[in-house]
Amino acid sequence: MKVAVLDINGKDTGRKAELSKEVFAIEPNNHAVYLDVKQYLANQRQGTHKAKERAEITGSTRKIKKQKGTGTARAGSIKSGVFKGGGRMFGPRPRNYGFKLNKNVKRLARKSALSIKASDKSIVVLEDFNFDAPKTKNFVDVLKALEIENKKSLFVLGDTNNNVYLSSRNLKGSEVVTTSELSTYKIMNANKVVLLEGALEGIESNLSK
């Protein structure tokens, strides 16, 4: 599968990048994608929610009325959840929402996500570039040249590049990651996935196992 390599001005360089069929042209497994995205979102949850239960409420412990003869339901504690000011019944407790997912499933999910984007023609291959200094305007110029300034975009770098990363950090619709930070959620969340030439080898070596 060959894709034209563009420069930062959006022009065709005349070179073609070979995308591995094992990574970018498989039959997508939608359930694997669902599970990986679900795990990513679950891991974002703090899980620090907490409501006071009857044992944690400050209040009298005396029996508030006699057991029999009142014509209403028996009641032993003012801290019961049926009374105003009482504890919450079955309220939220702190918990960890994370769950285990096998490495092979996560690898299959990333390959499926890349294959979906490739079939939708939402993958752009860009030659490696750098900025002299972090400057948001320079990154915006790249987005405009690629005609994706109004779309959510994901740039995948081969190695850490602080100037490019810092230039993009102030833009809400763009994200810059390295191959090791690539996740199924980030791929699926982007309208356009921009792969730098230097990232292709890393992506394919990580996912072709």
XYZ file of C-alpha atoms in Angstrom:
209
model
C 0.000 0.000 0.000
C 1.735 3.164 -1.224
C 0.975 6.716 -0.083
C 2.423 9.973 -1.406
C 4.831 11.758 0.930
C 4.036 15.458 1.396
C 6.232 18.279 2.661
C 5.192 20.848 5.292
C 3.856 23.085 2.506
C 1.393 20.377 1.473
C 3.250 19.703 -1.798
C 3.971 16.224 -3.140
C 7.670 15.405 -2.755
C 7.500 12.812 -5.527
C 8.318 10.005 -3.124
C 6.010 7.192 -2.020
C 5.846 5.608 1.434
C 5.092 1.905 1.681
C 2.486 1.162 4.365
C 2.518 -2.411 5.645
C -0.596 -4.425 4.801
C -0.248 -6.213 8.153
C -0.818 -2.919 9.958
C -2.776 -0.612 7.632
C -4.889 -3.029 5.583
C -6.278 -5.716 7.898
C -9.939 -6.603 8.400
C -10.860 -4.299 11.310
C -11.992 -5.947 14.537
C -14.595 -3.518 15.860
C -14.956 -5.246 19.211
C -11.210 -5.011 19.900
C -11.378 -1.280 19.093
C -14.363 -0.912 21.454
C -12.573 -2.690 24.300
C -9.363 -0.680 23.926
C -11.215 2.647 23.783
C -13.335 1.595 26.771
C -10.186 0.756 28.766
C -8.551 4.082 27.832
C -11.598 6.072 28.959
C -11.974 3.972 32.124
C -8.376 4.734 33.051
C -9.100 8.472 32.757
C -11.666 8.242 35.570
C -10.423 9.239 39.020
C -12.978 7.121 40.833
C -12.796 9.357 43.934
C -16.586 9.680 44.332
C -17.850 9.068 47.871
C -21.118 9.541 49.732
C -21.571 9.187 53.493
C -23.349 6.059 54.613
C -25.331 5.686 57.829
C -22.292 4.568 59.836
C -20.449 7.783 58.899
C -23.216 10.280 59.750
C -22.929 12.327 62.935
C -26.103 11.975 64.959
C -27.856 10.428 67.945
C -27.818 6.663 68.370
C -30.972 6.469 70.486
C -34.009 4.625 69.210
C -36.205 7.452 67.960
C -39.587 5.906 68.802
C -40.971 2.818 70.403
C -40.977 -0.392 68.409
C -44.716 -1.074 68.362
C -47.985 0.750 68.575
C -47.250 3.876 66.495
C -49.064 2.667 63.371
C -46.034 3.496 61.208
C -42.951 1.579 60.190
C -40.477 0.652 62.928
C -37.405 2.885 63.106
C -34.252 2.510 65.133
C -31.879 5.265 63.989
C -32.190 8.878 62.879
C -29.166 8.188 60.650
C -31.115 5.753 58.466
C -31.251 6.586 54.779
C -35.042 6.882 54.844
C -34.837 10.081 56.952
C -33.770 13.552 55.861
C -30.161 14.106 56.888
C -29.522 10.376 57.087
C -26.889 8.371 55.229
C -27.039 7.603 51.538
C -28.189 4.083 50.721
C -25.980 2.244 48.219
C -24.068 5.441 47.460
C -20.871 5.632 45.401
C -17.636 4.440 46.981
C -14.071 5.106 45.766
C -13.120 2.511 43.183
C -10.746 1.834 40.322
C -12.543 1.602 36.962
C -9.570 0.088 35.149
C -9.638 -3.433 33.769
C -7.101 -5.764 32.201
C -6.807 -6.137 28.457
C -4.420 -8.557 26.763
C -1.513 -7.084 24.795
C -2.551 -8.960 21.655
C -6.051 -7.439 21.818
C -4.611 -3.932 22.260
C -2.230 -4.499 19.331
C -5.116 -5.769 17.175
C -7.192 -2.716 18.175
C -4.466 -0.267 17.102
C -3.998 -2.070 13.786
C -7.778 -2.068 13.241
C -7.984 1.662 13.999
C -5.149 2.450 11.558
C -6.778 0.228 8.913
C -10.095 2.045 9.346
C -8.372 5.414 8.902
C -6.424 4.142 5.897
C -9.582 2.845 4.198
C -11.242 6.230 4.836
C -8.196 7.962 3.281
C -7.676 9.806 6.566
C -3.943 9.064 6.817
C -1.373 11.572 5.550
C 2.360 10.822 5.357
C 4.555 13.861 5.943
C 8.303 14.170 5.583
C 10.184 14.729 8.841
C 10.381 18.382 9.883
C 11.499 20.536 12.786
C 11.119 24.117 13.964
C 13.965 26.394 15.062
C 11.971 27.324 18.163
C 8.545 26.528 19.633
C 6.047 28.723 17.812
C 2.329 28.024 17.468
C 2.093 30.065 14.249
C 4.537 27.705 12.513
C 2.412 24.693 13.423
C -0.777 26.467 12.292
C 0.903 27.128 8.925
C 1.532 23.375 8.564
C -2.129 22.646 9.373
C -3.285 25.197 6.793
C -0.948 23.769 4.149
C -2.435 20.305 4.761
C -5.974 21.819 4.839
C -6.736 20.340 8.251
C -6.788 23.501 10.365
C -10.504 23.009 11.112
C -10.257 19.256 11.754
C -9.063 17.224 14.702
C -5.595 15.999 13.834
C -3.080 13.594 15.328
C 0.613 13.969 14.445
C 2.755 10.895 15.092
C 6.499 11.507 15.439
C 9.275 8.940 15.328
C 11.145 10.493 18.263
C 10.441 13.164 20.846
C 10.636 16.645 19.325
C 10.047 19.377 21.894
C 9.835 22.234 19.402
C 7.058 20.555 17.408
C 5.256 19.345 20.545
C 5.343 22.752 22.267
C 4.221 24.483 19.063
C 1.071 22.323 18.976
C 0.252 22.278 22.677
C -1.856 25.443 22.599
C -4.114 24.162 19.812
C -7.242 22.410 21.007
C -7.837 20.357 17.857
C -4.303 19.030 17.367
C -2.210 16.552 19.299
C 1.385 15.432 18.836
C 2.518 12.004 20.091
C 5.409 9.628 19.521
C 4.969 6.062 18.262
C 5.171 4.716 21.833
C 2.300 7.005 22.922
C -0.015 6.015 20.075
C -3.352 4.661 21.310
C -6.534 3.393 19.685
C -8.590 6.176 21.265
C -6.328 8.925 19.886
C -6.387 7.392 16.406
C -10.175 7.050 16.338
C -10.716 10.496 17.884
C -8.810 12.276 15.100
C -10.275 13.215 11.734
C -6.813 13.092 10.147
C -3.808 11.045 11.253
C -0.538 12.606 10.080
C 2.344 10.146 10.144
C 5.870 11.472 9.825
C 8.203 9.333 7.713
C 10.386 8.618 10.719
C 7.415 7.170 12.611
C 6.443 4.524 10.051
C 9.183 2.067 10.938
C 8.446 2.385 14.668
C 4.698 1.869 14.199
C 5.163 -1.179 11.994
C 7.783 -2.766 14.277
C 5.549 -2.242 17.320
C 2.425 -3.672 15.672
C 3.800 -6.369 13.364
C 4.645 -8.737 16.219
